[in-house]
JSON list of C-alpha atoms in Angstrom, two decimals:
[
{"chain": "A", "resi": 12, "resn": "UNK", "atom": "CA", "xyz": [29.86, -140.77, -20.06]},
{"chain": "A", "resi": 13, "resn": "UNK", "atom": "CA", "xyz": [28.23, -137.70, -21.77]},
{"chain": "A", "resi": 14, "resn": "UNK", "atom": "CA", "xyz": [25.35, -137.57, -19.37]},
{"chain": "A", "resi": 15, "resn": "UNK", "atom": "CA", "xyz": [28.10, -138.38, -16.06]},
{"chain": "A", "resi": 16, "resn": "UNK", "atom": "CA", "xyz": [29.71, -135.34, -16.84]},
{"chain": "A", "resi": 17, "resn": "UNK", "atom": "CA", "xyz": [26.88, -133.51, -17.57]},
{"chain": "A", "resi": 18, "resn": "UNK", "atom": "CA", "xyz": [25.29, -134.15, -13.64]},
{"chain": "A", "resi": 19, "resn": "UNK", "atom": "CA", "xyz": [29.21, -133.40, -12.48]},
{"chain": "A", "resi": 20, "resn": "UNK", "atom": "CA", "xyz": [29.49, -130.43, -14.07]},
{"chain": "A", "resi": 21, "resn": "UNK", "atom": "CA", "xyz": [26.71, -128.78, -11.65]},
{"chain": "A", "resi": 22, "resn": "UNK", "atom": "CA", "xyz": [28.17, -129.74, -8.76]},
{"chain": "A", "resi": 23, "resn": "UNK", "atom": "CA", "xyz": [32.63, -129.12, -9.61]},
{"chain": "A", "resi": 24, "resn": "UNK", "atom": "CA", "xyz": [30.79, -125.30, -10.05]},
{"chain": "A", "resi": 25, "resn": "UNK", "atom": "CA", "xyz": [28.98, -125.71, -6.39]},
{"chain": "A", "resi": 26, "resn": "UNK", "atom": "CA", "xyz": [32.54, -127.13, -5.17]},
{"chain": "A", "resi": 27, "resn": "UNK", "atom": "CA", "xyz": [34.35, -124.01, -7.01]},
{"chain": "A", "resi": 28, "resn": "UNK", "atom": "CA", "xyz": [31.97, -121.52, -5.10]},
{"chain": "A", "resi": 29, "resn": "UNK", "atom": "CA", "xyz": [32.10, -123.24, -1.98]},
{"chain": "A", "resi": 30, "resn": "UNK", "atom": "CA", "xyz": [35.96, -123.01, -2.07]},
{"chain": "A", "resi": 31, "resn": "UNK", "atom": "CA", "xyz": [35.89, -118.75, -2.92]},
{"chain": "A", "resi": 32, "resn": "UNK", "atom": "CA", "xyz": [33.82, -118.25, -0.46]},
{"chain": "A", "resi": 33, "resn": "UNK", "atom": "CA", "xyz": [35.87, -119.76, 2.36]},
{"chain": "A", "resi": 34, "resn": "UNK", "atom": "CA", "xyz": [38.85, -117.91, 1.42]},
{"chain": "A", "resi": 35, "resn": "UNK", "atom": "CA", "xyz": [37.32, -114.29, 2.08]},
{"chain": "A", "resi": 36, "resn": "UNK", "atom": "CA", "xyz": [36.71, -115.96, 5.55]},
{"chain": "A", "resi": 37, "resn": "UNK", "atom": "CA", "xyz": [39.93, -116.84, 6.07]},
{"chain": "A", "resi": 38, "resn": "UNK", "atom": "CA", "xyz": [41.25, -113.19, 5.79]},
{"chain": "A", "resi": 39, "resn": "UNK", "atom": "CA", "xyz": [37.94, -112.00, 8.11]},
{"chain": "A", "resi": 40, "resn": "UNK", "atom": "CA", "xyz": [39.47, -114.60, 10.43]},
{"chain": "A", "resi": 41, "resn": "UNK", "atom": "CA", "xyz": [42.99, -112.60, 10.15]},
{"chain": "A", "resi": 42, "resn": "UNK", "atom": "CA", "xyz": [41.63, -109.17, 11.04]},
{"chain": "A", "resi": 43, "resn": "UNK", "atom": "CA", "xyz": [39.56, -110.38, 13.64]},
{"chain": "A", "resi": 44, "resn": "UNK", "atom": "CA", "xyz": [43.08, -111.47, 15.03]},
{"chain": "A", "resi": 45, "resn": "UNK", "atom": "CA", "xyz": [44.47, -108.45, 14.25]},
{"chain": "A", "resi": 46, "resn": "UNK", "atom": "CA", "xyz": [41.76, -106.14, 16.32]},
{"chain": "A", "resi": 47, "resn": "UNK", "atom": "CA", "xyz": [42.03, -109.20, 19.01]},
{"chain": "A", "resi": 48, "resn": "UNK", "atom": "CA", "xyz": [45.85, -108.38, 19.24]},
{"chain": "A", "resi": 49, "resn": "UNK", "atom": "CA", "xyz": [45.54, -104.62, 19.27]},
{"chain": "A", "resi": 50, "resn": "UNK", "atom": "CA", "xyz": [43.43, -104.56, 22.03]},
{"chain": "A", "resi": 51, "resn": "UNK", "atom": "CA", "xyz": [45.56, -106.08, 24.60]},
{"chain": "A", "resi": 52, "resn": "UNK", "atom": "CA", "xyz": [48.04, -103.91, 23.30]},
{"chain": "A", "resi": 53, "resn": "UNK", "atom": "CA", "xyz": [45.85, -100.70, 24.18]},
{"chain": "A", "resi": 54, "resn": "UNK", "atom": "CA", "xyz": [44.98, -102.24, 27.83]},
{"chain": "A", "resi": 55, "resn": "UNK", "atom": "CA", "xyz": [48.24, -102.40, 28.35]},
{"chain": "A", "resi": 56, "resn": "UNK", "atom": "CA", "xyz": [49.42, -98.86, 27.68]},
{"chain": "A", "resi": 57, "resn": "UNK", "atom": "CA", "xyz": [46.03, -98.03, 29.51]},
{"chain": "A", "resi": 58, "resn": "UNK", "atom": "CA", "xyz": [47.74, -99.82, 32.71]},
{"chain": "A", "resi": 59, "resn": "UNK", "atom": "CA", "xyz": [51.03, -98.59, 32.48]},
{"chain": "A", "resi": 60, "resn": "UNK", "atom": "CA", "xyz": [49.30, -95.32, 32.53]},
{"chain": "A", "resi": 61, "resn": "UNK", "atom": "CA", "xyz": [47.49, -96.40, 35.34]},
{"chain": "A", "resi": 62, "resn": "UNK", "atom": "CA", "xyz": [50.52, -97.85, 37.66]},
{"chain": "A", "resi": 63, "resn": "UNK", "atom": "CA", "xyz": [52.47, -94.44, 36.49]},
{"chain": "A", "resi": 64, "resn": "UNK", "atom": "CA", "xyz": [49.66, -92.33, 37.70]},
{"chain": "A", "resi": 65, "resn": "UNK", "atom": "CA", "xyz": [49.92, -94.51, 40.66]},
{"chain": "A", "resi": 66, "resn": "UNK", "atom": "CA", "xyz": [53.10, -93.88, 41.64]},
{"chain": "A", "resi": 67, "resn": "UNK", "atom": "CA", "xyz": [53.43, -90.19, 40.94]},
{"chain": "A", "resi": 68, "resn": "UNK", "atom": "CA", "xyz": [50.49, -90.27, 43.49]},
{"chain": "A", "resi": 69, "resn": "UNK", "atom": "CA", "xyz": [52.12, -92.52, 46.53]},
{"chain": "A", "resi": 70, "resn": "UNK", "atom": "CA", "xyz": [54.93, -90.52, 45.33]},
{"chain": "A", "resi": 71, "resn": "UNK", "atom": "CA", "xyz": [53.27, -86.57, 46.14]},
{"chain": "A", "resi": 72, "resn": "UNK", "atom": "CA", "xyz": [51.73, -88.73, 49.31]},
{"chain": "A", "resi": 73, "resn": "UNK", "atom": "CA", "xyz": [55.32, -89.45, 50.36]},
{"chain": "A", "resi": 74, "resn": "UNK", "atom": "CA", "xyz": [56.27, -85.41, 50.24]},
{"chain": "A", "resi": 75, "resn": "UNK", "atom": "CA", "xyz": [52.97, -84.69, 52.14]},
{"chain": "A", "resi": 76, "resn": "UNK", "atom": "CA", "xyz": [54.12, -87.23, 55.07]},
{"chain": "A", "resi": 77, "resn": "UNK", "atom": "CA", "xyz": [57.18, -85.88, 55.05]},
{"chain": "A", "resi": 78, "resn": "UNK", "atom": "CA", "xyz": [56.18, -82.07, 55.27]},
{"chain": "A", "resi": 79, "resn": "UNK", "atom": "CA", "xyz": [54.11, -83.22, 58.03]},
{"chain": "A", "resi": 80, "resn": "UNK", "atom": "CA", "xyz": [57.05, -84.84, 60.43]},
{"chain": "A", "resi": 81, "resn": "UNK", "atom": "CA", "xyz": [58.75, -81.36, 59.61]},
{"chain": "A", "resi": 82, "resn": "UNK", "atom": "CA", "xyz": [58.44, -78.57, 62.16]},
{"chain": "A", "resi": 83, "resn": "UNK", "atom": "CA", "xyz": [56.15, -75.85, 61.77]},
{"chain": "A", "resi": 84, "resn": "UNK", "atom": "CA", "xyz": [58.19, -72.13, 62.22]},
{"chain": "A", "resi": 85, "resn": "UNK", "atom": "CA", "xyz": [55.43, -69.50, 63.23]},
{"chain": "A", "resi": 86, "resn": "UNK", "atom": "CA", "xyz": [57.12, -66.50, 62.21]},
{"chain": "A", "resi": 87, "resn": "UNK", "atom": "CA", "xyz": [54.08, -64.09, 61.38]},
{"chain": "A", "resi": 88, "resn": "UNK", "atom": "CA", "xyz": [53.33, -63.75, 65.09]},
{"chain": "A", "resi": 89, "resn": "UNK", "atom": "CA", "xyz": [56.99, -62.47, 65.41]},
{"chain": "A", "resi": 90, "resn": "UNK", "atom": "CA", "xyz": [56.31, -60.04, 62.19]},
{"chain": "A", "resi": 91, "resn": "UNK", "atom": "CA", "xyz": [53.26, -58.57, 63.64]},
{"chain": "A", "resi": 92, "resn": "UNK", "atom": "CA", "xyz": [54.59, -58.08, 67.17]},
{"chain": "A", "resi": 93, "resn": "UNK", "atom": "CA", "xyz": [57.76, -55.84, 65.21]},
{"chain": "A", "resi": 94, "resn": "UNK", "atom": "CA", "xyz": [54.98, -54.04, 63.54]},
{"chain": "A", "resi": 95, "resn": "UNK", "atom": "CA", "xyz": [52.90, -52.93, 66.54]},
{"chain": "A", "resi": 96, "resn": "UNK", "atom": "CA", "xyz": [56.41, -52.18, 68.50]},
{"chain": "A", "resi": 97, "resn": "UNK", "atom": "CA", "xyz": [56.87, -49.59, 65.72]},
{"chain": "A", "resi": 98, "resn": "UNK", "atom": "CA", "xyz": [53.55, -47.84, 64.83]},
{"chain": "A", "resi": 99, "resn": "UNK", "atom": "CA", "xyz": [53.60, -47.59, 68.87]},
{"chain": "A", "resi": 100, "resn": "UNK", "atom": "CA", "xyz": [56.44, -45.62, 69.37]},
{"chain": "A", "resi": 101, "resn": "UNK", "atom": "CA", "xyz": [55.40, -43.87, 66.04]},
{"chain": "A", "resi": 102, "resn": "UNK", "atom": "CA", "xyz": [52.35, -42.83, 68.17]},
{"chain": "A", "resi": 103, "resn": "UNK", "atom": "CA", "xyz": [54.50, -40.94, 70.54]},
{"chain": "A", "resi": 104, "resn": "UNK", "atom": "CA", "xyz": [56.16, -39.21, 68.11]},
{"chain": "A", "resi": 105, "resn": "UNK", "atom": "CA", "xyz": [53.43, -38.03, 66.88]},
{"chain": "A", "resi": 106, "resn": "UNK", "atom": "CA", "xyz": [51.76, -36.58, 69.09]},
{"chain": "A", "resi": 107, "resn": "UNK", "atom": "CA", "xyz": [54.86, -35.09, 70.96]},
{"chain": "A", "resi": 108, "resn": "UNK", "atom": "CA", "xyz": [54.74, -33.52, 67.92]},
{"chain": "A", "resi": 109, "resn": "UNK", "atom": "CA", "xyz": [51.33, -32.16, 68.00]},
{"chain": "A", "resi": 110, "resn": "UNK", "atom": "CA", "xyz": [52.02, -31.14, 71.11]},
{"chain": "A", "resi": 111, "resn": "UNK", "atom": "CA", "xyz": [54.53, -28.82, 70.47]},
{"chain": "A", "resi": 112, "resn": "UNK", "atom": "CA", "xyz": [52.56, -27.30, 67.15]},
{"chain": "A", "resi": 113, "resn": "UNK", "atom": "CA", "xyz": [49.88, -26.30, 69.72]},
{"chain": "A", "resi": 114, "resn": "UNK", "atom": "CA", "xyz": [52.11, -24.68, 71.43]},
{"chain": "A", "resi": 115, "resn": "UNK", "atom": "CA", "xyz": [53.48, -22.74, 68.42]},
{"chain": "A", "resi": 116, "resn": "UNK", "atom": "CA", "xyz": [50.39, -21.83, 66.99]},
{"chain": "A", "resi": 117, "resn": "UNK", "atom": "CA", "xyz": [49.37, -20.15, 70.51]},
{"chain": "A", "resi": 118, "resn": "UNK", "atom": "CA", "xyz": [51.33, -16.21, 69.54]},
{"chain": "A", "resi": 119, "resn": "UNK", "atom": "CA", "xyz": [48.40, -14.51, 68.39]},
{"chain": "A", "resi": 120, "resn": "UNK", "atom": "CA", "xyz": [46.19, -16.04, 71.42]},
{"chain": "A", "resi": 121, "resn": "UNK", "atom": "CA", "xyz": [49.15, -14.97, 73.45]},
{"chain": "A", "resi": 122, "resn": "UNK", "atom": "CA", "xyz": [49.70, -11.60, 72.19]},
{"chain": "A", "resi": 123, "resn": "UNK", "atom": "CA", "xyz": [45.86, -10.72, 72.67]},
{"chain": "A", "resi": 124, "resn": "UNK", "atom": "CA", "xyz": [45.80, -12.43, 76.32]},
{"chain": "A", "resi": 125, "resn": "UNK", "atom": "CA", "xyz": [48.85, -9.70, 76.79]},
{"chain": "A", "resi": 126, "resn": "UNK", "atom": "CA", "xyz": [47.62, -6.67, 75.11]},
{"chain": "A", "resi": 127, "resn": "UNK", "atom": "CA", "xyz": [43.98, -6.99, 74.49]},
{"chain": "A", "resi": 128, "resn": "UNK", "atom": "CA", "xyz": [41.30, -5.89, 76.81]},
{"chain": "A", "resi": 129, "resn": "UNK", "atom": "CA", "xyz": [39.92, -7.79, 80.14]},
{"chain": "A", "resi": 130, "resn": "UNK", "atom": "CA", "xyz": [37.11, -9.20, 77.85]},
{"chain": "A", "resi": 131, "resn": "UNK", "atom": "CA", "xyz": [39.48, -10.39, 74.94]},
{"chain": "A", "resi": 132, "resn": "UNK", "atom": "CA", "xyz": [42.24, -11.83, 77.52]},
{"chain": "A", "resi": 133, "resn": "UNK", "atom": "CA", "xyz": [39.33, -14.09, 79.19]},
{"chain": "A", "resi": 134, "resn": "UNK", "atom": "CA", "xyz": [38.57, -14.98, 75.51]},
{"chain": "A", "resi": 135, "resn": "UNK", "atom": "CA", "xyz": [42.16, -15.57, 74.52]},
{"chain": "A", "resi": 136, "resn": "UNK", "atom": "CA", "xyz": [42.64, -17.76, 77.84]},
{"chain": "A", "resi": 137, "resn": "UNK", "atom": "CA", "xyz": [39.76, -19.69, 77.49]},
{"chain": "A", "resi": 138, "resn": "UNK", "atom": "CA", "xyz": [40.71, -20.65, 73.51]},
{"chain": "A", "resi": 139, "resn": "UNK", "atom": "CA", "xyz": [44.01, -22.18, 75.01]},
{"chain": "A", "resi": 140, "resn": "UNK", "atom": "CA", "xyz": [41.86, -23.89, 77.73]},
{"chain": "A", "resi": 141, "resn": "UNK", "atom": "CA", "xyz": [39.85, -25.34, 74.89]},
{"chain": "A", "resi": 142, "resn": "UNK", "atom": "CA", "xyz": [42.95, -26.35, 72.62]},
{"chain": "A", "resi": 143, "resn": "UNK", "atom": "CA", "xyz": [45.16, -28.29, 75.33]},
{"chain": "A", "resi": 144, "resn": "UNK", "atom": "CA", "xyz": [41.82, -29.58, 76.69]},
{"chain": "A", "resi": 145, "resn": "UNK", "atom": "CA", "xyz": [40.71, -30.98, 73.36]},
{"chain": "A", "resi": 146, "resn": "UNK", "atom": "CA", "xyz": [44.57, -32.72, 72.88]},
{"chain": "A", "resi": 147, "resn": "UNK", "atom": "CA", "xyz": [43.85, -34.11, 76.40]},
{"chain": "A", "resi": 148, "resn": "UNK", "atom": "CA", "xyz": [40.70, -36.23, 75.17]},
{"chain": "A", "resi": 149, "resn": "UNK", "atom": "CA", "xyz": [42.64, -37.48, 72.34]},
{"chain": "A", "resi": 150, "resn": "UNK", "atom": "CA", "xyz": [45.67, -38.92, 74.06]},
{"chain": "A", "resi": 151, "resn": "UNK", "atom": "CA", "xyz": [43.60, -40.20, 76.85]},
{"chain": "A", "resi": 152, "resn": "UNK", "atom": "CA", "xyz": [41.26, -41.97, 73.66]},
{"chain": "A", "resi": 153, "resn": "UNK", "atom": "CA", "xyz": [44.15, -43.69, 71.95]},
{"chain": "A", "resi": 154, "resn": "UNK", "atom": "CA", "xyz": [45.59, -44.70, 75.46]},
{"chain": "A", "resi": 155, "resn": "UNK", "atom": "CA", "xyz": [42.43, -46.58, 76.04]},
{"chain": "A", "resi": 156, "resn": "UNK", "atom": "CA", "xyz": [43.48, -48.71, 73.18]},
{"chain": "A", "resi": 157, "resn": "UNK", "atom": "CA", "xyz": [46.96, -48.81, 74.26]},
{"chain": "A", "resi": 158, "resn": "UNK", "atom": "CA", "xyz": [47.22, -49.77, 77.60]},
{"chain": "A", "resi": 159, "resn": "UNK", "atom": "CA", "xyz": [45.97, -53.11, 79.20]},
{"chain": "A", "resi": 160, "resn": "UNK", "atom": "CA", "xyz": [42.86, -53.04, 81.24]},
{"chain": "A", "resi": 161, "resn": "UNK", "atom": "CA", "xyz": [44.42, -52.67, 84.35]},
{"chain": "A", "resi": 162, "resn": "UNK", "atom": "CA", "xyz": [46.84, -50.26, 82.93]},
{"chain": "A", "resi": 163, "resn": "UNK", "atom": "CA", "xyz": [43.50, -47.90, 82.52]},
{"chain": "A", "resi": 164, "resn": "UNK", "atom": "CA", "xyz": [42.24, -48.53, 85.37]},
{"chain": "A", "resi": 165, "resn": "UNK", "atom": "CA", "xyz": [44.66, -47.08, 87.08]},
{"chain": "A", "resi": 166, "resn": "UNK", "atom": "CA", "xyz": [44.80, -44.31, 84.51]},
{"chain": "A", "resi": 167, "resn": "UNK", "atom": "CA", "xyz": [41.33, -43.55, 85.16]},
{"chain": "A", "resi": 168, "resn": "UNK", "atom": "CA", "xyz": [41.40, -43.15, 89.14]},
{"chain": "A", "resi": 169, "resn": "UNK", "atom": "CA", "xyz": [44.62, -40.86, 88.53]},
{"chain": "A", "resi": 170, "resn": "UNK", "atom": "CA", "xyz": [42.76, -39.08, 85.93]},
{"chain": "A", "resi": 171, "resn": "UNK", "atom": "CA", "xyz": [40.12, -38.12, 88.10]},
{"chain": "A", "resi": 172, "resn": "UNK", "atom": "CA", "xyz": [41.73, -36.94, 91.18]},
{"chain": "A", "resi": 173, "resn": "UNK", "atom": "CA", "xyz": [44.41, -34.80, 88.57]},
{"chain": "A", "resi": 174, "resn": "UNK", "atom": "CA", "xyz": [41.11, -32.90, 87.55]},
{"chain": "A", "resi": 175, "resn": "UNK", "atom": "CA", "xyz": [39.84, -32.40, 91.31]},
{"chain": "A", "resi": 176, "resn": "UNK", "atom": "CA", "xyz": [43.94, -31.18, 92.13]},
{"chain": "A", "resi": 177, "resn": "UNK", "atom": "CA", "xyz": [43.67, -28.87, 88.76]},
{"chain": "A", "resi": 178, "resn": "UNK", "atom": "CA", "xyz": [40.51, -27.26, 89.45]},
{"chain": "A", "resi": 179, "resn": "UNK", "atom": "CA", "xyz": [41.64, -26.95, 93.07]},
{"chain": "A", "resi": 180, "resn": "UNK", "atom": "CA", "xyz": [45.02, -25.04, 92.37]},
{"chain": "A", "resi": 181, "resn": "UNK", "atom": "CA", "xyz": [43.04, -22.96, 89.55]},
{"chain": "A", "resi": 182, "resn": "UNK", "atom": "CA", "xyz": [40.83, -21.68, 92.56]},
{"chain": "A", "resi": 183, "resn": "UNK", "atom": "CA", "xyz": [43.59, -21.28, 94.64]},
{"chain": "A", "resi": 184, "resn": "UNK", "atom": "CA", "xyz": [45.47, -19.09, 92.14]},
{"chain": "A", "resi": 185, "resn": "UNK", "atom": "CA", "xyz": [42.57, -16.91, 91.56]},
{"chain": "A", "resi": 186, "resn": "UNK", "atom": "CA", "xyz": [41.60, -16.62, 95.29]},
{"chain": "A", "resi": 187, "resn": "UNK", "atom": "CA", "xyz": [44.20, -14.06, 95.37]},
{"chain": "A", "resi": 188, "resn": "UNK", "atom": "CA", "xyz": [41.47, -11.67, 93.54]},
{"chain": "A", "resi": 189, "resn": "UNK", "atom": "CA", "xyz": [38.73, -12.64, 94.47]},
{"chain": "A", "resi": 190, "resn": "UNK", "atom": "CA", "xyz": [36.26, -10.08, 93.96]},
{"chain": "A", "resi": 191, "resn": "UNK", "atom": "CA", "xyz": [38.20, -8.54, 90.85]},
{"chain": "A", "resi": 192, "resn": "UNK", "atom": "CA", "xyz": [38.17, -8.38, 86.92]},
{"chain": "A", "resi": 193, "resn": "UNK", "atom": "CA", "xyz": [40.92, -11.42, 87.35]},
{"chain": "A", "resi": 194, "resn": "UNK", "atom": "CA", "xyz": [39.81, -13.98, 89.13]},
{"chain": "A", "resi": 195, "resn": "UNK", "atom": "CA", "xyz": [38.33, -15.63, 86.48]},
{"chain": "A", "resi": 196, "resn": "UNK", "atom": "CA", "xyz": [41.16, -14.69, 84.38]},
{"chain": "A", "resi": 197, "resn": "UNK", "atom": "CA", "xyz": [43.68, -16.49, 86.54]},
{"chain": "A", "resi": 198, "resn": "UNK", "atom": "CA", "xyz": [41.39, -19.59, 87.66]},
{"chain": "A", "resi": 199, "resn": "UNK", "atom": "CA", "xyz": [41.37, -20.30, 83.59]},
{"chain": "A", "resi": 200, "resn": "UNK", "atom": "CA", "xyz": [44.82, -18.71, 82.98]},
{"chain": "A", "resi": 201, "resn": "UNK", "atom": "CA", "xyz": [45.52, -21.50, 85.53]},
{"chain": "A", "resi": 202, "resn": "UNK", "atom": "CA", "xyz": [43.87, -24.21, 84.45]},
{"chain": "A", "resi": 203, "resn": "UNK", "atom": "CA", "xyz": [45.20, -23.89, 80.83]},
{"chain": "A", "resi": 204, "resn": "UNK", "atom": "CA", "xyz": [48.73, -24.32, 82.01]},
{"chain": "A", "resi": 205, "resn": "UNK", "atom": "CA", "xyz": [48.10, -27.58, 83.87]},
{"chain": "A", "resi": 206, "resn": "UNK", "atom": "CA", "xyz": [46.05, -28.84, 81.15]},
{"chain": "A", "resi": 207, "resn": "UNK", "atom": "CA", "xyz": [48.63, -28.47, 78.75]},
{"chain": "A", "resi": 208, "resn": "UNK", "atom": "CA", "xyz": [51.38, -30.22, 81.40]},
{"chain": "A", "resi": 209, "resn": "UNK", "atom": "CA", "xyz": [49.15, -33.21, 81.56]},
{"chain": "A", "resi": 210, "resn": "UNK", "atom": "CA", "xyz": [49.21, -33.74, 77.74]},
{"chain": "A", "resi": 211, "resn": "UNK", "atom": "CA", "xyz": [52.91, -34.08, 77.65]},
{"chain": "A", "resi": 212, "resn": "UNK", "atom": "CA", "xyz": [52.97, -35.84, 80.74]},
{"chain": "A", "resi": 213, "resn": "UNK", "atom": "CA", "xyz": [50.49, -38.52, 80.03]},
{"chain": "A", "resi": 214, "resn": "UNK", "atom": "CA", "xyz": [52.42, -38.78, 75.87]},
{"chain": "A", "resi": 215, "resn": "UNK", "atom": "CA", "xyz": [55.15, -39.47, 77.68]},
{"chain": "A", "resi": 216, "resn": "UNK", "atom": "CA", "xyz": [54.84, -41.78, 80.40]},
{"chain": "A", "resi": 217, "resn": "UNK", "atom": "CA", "xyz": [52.39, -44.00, 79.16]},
{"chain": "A", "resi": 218, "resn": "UNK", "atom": "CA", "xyz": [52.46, -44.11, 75.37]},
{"chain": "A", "resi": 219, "resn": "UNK", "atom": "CA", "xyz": [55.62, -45.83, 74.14]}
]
């Protein structure tokens, strides 16, 4: 019996190990179900992420077909067309304006065409000549950005046969003395005062 349970003893100690060992399995076996159940649980938070992403998107899709079927108002057209109505007539203004402060800044020109010698009234009259004439290029400049194509050229053909009917009346005027310290005089005298018609005439018939 002694030496029975001497051999058995070796072996209820290999039985005893056998057994401790399995149990730390067990509870391996447990987490490993643990981390297998957690995962499903993050895929499917992942998913409903996914399907809410989803719909927000068909959602925003839904407001873009929608804005589409909607009509489109052009309205910046209409605000630009108010705009160029106004600096247009602001145009006029302005240079009805000009106008008239060439003609007030004329006195002392005036008074020396009156009382200066024949020299310094030719000089005086042919400064005025110069101004008028120099406010005649610049309406006719910004009325070639006004007016239509057709519009100036029709301008230009009356344009040119006003400057054959000026210089005509100018030497017409001046005929009178021909010969004398005045003719020139008058034939600029002359021109001067048609020039400076021309520029009111043209601000206000053709720029609006």
């Amino acid at each position: 019996m002694k030496n029975l349970l001497v051999l058995l003893m070796p072996m209820m100690l290999l039985v005893g190990c056998n057994n401790e060992e399995t149990e730390p399995a067990t509870e391996t076996d447990k987490l490993g179900s643990e981390t297998v159940i957690d995962e499903p649980k993050e895929e499917v938070e992942e998913s409903d992420v996914e399907e809410t992403t989803i719909v927000e998107e068909d959602k925003d899709n839904n407001v873009v077909e929608e804005n589409k079927n909607k009509p489109v108002v052009q309205e910046k057209p209409v605000t630009k067309e108010k705009t160029e109505t106004v600096n247009l007539s602001g145009t006029k203004d302005k240079y009805l304006k000009q106008l008239n402060d060439i003609e007030n800044s004329l006195g002392d020109l005036n008074n020396q065409y009156n009382n200066g010698t024949q020299t310094e009234m030719n000089e005086a009259k042919s400064k005025i000549l110069n101004k008028w004439d120099a406010a005649l290029n610049e309406i006719y400049g910004v009325l070639k950005k006004q007016l239509s194509a057709d519009e100036m050229s029709s301008l230009k053909v009356e344009q040119r046969n006003w400057i054959k009917q000026r210089d005509q009346k100018a030497k017409d005027e001046s005929s009178v003395f021909t010969g004398g310290t005045m003719e020139a005089t008058i034939y600029v005298s002359t021109q001067a005062q048609l020039t400076k018609e021309r520029c009111y005439e043209l601000v206000q018939k053709y720029m609006k």
